[in-house]
CSV table of C-alpha atoms in Angstrom, one decimal:
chain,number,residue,atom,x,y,z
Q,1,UNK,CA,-34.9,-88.5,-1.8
Q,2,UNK,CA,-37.4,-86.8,-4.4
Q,3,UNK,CA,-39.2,-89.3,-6.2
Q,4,UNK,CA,-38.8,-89.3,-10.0
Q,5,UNK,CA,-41.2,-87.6,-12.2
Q,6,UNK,CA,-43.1,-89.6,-14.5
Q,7,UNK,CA,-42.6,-89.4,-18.7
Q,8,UNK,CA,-46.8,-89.8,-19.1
Q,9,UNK,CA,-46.7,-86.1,-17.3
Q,10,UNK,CA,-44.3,-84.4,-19.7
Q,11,UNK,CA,-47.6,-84.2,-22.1
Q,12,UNK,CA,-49.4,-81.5,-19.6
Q,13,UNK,CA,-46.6,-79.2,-20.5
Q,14,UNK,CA,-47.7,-76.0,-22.7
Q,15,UNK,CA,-45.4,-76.0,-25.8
Q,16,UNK,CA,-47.4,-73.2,-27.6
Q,17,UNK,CA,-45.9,-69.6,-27.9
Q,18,UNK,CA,-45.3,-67.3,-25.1
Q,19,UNK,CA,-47.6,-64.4,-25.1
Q,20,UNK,CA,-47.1,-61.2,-23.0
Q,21,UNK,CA,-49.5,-59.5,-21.4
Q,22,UNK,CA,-49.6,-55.6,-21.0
Q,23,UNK,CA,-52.0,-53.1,-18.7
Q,24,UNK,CA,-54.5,-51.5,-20.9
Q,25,UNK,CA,-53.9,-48.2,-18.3
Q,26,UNK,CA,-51.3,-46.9,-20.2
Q,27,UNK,CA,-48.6,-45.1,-17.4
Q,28,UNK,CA,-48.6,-41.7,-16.9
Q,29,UNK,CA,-44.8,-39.5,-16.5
Q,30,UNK,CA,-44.7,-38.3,-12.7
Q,31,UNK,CA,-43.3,-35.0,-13.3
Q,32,UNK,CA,-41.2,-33.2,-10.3
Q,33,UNK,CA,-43.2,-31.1,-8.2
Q,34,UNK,CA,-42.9,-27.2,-8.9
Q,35,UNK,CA,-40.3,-25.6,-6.6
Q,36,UNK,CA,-42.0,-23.2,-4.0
Q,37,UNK,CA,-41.3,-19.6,-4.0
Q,38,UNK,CA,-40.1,-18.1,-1.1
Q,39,UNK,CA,-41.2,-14.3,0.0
Q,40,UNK,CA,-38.0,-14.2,1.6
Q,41,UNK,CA,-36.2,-14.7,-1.5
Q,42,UNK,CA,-36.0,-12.2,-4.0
Q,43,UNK,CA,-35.5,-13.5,-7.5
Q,44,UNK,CA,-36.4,-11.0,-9.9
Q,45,UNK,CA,-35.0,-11.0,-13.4
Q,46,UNK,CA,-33.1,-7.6,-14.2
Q,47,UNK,CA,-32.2,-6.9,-18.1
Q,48,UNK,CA,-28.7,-5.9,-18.7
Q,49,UNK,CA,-29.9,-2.2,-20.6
Q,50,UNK,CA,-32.6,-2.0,-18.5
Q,51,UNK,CA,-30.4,-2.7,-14.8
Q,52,UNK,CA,-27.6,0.0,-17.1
Q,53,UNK,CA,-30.3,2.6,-16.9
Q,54,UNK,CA,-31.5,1.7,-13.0
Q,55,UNK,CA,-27.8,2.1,-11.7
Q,56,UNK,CA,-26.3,4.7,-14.3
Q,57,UNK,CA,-26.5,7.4,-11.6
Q,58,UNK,CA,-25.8,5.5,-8.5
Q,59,UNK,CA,-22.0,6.1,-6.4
Q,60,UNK,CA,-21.3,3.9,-3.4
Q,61,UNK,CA,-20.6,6.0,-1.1
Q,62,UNK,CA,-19.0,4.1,2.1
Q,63,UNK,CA,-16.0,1.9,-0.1
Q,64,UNK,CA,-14.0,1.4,3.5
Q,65,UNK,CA,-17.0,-0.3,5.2
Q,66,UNK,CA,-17.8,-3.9,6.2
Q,67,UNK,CA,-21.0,-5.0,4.8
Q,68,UNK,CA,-22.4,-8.3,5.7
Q,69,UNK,CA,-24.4,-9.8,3.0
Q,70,UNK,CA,-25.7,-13.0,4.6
Q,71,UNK,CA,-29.0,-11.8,5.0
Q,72,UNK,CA,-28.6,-12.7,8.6
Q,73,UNK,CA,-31.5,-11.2,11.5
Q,74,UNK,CA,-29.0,-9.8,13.4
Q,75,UNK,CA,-26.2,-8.7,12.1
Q,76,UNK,CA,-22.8,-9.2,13.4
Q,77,UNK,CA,-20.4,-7.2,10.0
Q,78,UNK,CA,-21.7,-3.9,10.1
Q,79,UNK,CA,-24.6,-3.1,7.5
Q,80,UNK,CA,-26.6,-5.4,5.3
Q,81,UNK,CA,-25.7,-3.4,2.0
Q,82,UNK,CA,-23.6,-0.4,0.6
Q,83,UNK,CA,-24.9,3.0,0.8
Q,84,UNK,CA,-25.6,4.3,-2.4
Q,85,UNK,CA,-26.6,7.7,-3.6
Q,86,UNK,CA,-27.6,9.4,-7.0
Q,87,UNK,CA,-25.1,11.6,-8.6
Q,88,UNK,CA,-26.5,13.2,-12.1
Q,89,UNK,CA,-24.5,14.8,-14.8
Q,90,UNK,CA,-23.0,18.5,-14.0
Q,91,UNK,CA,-23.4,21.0,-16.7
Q,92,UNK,CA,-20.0,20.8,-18.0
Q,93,UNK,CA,-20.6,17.0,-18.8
Q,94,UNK,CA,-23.8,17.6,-20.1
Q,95,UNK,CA,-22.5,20.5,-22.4
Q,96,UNK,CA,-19.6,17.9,-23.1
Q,97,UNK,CA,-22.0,15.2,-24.2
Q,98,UNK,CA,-24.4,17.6,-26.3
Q,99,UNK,CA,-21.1,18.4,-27.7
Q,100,UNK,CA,-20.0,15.1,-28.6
Q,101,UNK,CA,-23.7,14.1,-30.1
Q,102,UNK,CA,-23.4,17.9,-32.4
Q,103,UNK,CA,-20.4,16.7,-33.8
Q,104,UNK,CA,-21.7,13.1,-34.6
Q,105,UNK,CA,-24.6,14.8,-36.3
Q,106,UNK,CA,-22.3,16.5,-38.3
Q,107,UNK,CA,-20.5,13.6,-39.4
Q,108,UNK,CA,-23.9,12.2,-40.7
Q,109,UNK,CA,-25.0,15.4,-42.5
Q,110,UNK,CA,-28.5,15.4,-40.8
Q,111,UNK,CA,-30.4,18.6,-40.8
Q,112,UNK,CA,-27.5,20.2,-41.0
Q,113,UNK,CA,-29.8,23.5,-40.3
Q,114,UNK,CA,-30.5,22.3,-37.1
Q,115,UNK,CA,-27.4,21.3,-36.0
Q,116,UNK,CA,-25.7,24.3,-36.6
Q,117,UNK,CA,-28.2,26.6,-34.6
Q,118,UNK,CA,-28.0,23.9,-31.5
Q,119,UNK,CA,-23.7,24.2,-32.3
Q,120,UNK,CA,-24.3,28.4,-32.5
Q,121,UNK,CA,-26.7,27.9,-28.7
Q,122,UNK,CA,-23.6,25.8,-27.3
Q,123,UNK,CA,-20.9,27.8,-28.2
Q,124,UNK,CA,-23.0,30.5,-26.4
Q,125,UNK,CA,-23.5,28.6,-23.4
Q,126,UNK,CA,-19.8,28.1,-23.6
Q,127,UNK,CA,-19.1,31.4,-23.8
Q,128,UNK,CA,-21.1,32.8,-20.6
Q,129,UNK,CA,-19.8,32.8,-16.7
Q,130,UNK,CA,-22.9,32.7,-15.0
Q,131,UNK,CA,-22.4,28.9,-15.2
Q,132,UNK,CA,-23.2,26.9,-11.9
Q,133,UNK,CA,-19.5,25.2,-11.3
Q,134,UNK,CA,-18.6,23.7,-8.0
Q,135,UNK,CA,-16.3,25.1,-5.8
Q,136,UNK,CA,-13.3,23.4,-6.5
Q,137,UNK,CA,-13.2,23.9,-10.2
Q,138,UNK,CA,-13.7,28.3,-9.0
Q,139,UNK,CA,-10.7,27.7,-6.9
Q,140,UNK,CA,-8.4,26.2,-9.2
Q,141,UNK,CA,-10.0,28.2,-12.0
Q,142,UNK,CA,-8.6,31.7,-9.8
Q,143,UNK,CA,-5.4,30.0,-9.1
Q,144,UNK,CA,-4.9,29.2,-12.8
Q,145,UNK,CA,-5.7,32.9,-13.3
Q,146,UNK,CA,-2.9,34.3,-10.9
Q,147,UNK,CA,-0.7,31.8,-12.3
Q,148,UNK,CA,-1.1,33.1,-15.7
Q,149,UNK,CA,-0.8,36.5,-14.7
Q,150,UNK,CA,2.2,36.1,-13.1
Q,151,UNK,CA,4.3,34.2,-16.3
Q,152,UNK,CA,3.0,37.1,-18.2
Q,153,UNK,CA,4.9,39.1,-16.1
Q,154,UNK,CA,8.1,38.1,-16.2
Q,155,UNK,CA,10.2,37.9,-18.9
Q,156,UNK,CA,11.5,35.0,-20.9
Q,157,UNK,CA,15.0,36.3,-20.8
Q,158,UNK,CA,15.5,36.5,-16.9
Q,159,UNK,CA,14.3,32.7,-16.9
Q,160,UNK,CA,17.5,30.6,-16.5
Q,161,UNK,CA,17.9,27.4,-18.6
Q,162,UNK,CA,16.9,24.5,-17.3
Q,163,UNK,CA,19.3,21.4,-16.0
Q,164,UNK,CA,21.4,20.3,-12.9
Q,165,UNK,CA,21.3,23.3,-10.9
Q,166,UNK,CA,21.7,24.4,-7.4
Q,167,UNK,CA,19.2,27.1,-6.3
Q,168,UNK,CA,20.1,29.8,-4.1
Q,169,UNK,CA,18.6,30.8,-0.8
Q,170,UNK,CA,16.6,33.7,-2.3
Q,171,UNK,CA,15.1,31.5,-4.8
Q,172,UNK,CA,14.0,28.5,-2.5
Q,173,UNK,CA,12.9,31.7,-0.3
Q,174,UNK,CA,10.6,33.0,-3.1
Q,175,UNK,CA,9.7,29.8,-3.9
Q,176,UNK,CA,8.4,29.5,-0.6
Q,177,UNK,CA,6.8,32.5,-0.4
Q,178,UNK,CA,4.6,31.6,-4.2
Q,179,UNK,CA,3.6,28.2,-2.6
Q,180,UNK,CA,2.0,29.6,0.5
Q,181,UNK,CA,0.1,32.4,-1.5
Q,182,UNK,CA,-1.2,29.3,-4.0
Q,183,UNK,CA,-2.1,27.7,-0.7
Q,184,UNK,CA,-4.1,30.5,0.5
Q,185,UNK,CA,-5.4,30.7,-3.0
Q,186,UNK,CA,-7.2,27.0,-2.9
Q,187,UNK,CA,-7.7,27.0,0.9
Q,188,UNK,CA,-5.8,24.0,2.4
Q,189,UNK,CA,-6.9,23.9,5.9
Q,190,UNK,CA,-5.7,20.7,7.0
Q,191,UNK,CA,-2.1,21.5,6.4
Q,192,UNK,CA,-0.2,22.7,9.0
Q,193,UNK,CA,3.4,23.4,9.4
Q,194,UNK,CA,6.1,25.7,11.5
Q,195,UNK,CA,9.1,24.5,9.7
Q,196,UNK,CA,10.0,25.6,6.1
Q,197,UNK,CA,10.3,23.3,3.3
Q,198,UNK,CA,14.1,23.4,3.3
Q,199,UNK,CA,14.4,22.8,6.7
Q,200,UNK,CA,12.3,19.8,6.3
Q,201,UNK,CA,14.4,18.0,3.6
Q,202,UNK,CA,17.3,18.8,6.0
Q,203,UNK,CA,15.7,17.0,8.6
Q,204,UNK,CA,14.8,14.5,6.3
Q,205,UNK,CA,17.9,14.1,5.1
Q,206,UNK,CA,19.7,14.3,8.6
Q,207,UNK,CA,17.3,11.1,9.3
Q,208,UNK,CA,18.0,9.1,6.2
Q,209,UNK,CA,22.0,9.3,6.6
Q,210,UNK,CA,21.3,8.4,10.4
Q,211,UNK,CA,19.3,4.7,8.8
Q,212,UNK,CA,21.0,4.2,6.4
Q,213,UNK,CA,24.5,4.3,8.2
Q,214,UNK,CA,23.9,4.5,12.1
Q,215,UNK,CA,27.4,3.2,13.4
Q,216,UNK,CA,29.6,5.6,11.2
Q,217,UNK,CA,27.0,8.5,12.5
Q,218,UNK,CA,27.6,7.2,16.1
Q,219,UNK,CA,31.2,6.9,15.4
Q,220,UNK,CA,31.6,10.1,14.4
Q,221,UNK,CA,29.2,11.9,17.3
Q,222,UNK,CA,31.5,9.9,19.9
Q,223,UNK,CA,34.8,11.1,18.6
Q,224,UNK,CA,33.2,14.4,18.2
Q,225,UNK,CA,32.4,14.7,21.8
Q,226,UNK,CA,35.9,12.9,23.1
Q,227,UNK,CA,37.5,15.9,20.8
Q,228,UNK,CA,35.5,18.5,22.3
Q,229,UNK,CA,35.8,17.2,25.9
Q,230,UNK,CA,39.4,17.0,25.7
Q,231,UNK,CA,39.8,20.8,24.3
Q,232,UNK,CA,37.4,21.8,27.1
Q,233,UNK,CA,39.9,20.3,30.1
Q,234,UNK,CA,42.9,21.7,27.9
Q,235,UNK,CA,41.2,25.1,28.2
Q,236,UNK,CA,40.0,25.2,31.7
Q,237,UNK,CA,44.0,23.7,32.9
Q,238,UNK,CA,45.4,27.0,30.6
Q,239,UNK,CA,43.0,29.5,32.0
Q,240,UNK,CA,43.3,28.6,35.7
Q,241,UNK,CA,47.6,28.3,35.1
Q,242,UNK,CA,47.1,32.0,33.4
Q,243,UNK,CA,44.7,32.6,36.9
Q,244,UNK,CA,47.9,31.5,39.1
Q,245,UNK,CA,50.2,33.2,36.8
Q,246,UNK,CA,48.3,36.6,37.0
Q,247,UNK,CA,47.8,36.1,40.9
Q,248,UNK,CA,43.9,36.8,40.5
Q,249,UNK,CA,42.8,33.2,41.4
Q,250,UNK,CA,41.6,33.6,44.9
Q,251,UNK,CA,39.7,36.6,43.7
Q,252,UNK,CA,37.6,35.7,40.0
Q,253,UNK,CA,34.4,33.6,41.1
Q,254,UNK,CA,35.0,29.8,40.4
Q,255,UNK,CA,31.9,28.0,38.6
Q,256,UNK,CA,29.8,25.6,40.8
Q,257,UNK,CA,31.4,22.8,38.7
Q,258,UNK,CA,35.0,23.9,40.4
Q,259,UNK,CA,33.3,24.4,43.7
Q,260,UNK,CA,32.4,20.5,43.4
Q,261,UNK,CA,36.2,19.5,42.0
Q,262,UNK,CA,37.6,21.6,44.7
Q,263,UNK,CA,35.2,19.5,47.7
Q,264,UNK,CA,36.3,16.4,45.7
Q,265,UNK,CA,39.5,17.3,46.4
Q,266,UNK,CA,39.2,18.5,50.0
Q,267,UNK,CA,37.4,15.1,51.1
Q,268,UNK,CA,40.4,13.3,48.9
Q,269,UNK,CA,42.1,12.2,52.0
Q,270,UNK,CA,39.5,10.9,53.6
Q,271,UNK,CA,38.7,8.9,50.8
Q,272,UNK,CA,42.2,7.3,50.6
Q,273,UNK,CA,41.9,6.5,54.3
Q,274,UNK,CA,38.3,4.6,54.2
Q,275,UNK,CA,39.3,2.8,51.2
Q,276,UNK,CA,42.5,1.4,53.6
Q,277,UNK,CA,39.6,0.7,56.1
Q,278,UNK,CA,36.6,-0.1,53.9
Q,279,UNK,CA,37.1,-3.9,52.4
Q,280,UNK,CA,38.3,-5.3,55.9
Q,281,UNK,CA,35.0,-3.2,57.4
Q,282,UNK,CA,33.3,-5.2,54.4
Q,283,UNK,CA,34.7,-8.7,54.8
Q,284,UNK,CA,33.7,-8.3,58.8
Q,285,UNK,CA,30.7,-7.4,58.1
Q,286,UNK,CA,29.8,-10.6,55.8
Q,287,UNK,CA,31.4,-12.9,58.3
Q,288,UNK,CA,29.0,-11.0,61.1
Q,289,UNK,CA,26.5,-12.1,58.1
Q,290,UNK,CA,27.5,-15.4,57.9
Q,291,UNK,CA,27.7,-15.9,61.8
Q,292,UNK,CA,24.0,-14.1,62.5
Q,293,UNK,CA,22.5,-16.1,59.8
Q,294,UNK,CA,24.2,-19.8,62.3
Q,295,UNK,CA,22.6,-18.5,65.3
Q,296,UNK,CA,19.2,-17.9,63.8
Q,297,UNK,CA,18.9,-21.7,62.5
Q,298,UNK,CA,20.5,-22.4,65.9
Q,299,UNK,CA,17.8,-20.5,67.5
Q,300,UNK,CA,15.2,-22.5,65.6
Q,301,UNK,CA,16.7,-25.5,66.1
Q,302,UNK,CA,16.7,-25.2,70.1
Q,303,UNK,CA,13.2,-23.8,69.8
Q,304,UNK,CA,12.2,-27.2,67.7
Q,305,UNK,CA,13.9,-29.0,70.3
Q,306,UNK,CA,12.0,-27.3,73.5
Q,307,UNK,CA,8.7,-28.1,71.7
Q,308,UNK,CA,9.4,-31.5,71.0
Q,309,UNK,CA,10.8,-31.9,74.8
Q,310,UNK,CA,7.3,-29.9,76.2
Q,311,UNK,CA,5.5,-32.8,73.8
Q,312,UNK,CA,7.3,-35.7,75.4
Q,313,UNK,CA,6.3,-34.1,79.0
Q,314,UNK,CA,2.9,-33.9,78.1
Q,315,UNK,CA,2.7,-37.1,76.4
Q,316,UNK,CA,4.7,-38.7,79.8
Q,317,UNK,CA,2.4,-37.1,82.8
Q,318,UNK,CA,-0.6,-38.6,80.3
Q,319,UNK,CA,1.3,-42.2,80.9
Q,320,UNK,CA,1.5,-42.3,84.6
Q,321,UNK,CA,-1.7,-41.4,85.4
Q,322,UNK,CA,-3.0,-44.4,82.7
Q,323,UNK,CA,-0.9,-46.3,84.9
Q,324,UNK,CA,-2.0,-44.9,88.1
Q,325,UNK,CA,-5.8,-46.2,86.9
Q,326,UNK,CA,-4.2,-49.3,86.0
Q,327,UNK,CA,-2.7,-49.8,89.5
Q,328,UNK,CA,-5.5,-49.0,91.3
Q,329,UNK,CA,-7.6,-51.6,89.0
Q,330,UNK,CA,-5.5,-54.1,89.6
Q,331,UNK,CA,-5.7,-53.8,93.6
Q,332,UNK,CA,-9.1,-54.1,93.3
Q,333,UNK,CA,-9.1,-57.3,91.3
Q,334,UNK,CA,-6.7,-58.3,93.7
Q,335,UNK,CA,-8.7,-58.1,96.8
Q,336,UNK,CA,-12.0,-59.4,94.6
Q,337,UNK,CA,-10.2,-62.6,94.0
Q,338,UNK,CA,-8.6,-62.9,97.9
Q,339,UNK,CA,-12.4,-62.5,98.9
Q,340,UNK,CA,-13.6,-65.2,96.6
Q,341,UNK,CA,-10.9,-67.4,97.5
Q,342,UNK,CA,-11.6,-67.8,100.8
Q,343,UNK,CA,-15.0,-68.1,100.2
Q,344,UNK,CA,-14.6,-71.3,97.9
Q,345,UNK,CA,-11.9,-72.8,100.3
Q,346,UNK,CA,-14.6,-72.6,102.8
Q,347,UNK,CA,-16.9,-74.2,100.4
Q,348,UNK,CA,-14.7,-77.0,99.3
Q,349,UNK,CA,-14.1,-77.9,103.5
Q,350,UNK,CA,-17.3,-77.9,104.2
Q,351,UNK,CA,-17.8,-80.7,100.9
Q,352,UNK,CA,-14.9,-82.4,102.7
Q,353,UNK,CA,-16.4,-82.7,106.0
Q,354,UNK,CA,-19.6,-83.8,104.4
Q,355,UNK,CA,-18.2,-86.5,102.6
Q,356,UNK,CA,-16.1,-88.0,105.4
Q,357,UNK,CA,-19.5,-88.0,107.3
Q,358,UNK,CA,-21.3,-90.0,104.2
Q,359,UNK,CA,-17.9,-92.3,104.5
Q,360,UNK,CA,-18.2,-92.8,108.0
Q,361,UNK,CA,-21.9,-93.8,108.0
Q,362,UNK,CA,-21.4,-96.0,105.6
């Protein structure tokens, strides 16, 4: 138990007002250390207009590749970037663009001087063929030219409306003929073919029916054949009954497929007489089966038998001569114990006679 506190004590109590205290060291912010830069790292801050004119003129040029951007040491997808190369403008592009920029001018009526002597210079430029075009645009340039020439040859008349039309042979033929001379024209080198168009839609078409409806195809090739096999034995029957009838049989060379009908038929009767004598010949031959298959696990059964028998004589000539040893031990214990039995009899008399002796003297 506490003891009470005494009243007179209350009095040492401070009842004045509460004052706080403060540091005069007024605290300072701890502020986040500043992030280290890496060297590794690249973080450099690219403007939009200015990164527009860095990569104006640059083409990827390996789209289909895998490109592992992971920064990785070694690495595992191929290359670390895309493959990029500088393409600038062509001269038709940049005679397009001055072209563009004349006509802008115009629409602001500046120096209007000026911009017709720079339109005057461009239609110039336009006007020359000395200009450096690539080779594609020459090609299809030439083969524009021979197509021209050749719709100014013919006349509008001849041409036959158009609409749902079937062309001829000669047409598809000179067709044929005006798409391997525009192919000669341009150069395609890749393209390689010893079929005709037409007979490739035909073999197209030949495989699409084939898809698209295989059992009425298959159908129709089986009762083709059956039709055709049947006519074939019809005609062979009528030609070798107009053979008899003519009397020229035995002298017209058969075919080797009558030469093997004819040995078919010659070995016919021999045929009929094995198949009389074949199924019995097969049943024997399965019982002989049946009956070789009983002596071999009889076989194995008599030779499990002589090794077990061999065993048991082994194991038997091992027992008698153990008991042979035994035997011949015992006959010797024997004769040990007939020898020291007589030898304690004799004892145990001669304790006899020496005690009637202490008897009798006393």
């Amino acid at each position: 138990m506490s003891k009470e506190q005494d009243p007179k004590e209350w009095d040492t109590v401070d009842t004045g007002p509460e004052v706080f205290e403060t540091s005069d060291v007024e605290s300072v912010e701890v502020l986040d250390p500043p992030e280290e830069q890496s060297t590794d790292v690249d973080k450099s801050v690219l403007h939009p207009s200015s990164a527009k004119e860095h990569f104006e003129h640059s083409v990827i040029t390996d789209k289909n590749e895998v490109v592992d951007f992971l920064g990785s040491l070694i690495s595992i997808h191929g290359n670390s970037g895309y493959n990029v190369r500088r393409v600038y403008e062509m001269p038709a592009q940049k005679l397009a663009r001055i072209q563009a920029e004349l006509e802008e001018l115009k629409t602001q009526k500046i120096h209007e001087n000026e911009v017709d002597k720079l339109t005057e210079d461009l239609e110039k430029l336009l006007g020359t063929e000395d200009l450096d075009v690539g080779i594609h645009e020459q090609k299809l340039r030439t083969v524009f030219e021979q197509i021209s020439q050749r719709l100014t040859g013919l006349d509008e008349s001849s041409i036959p409306p158009s609409g749902d039309r079937k062309r001829s042979e000669a047409e598809v033929l000179e067709l044929e003929k005006r798409l391997h001379e525009l192919e000669e024209i341009v150069g395609v080198e890749d393209f390689e073919s010893s079929k005709s168009v037409r007979n490739h839609v035909d073999d197209l078409g030949r495989k699409l029916e084939v898809l698209y409806d295989p059992e009425y195809d298959m159908g129709h090739l089986k009762g083709e054949i059956k039709r055709v096999a049947k006519e074939m034995d019809e005609l062979n029957a009528k030609r070798r009954m107009a053979q008899i009838a003519h009397g020229d049989l035995a002298v017209k060379p058969s075919t080797p497929f009558d030469t093997k009908v004819d040995s078919i038929y010659e070995i016919l009767p021999e045929m009929e007489k094995a198949m009389a004598v074949v199924p019995n010949l097969v049943s024997r031959l399965k019982s002989l089966h049946h009956v070789h298959a009983e002596i071999g696990h009889s076989v194995s059964a008599i030779s499990d038998i002589d090794k077990t028998i061999q065993s048991l004589h082994l194991e038997m000539k091992t027992w008698n001569e153990n008991l042979d040893q035994v035997n011949l031990a015992i006959d010797t214990h024997t004769k040990k114990f007939e020898a020291n039995r007589e030898g304690v009899e004799a004892r145990i008399e001669g304790f006899e006679k020496r005690l009637a002796e202490i008897n009798r003297i006393e």
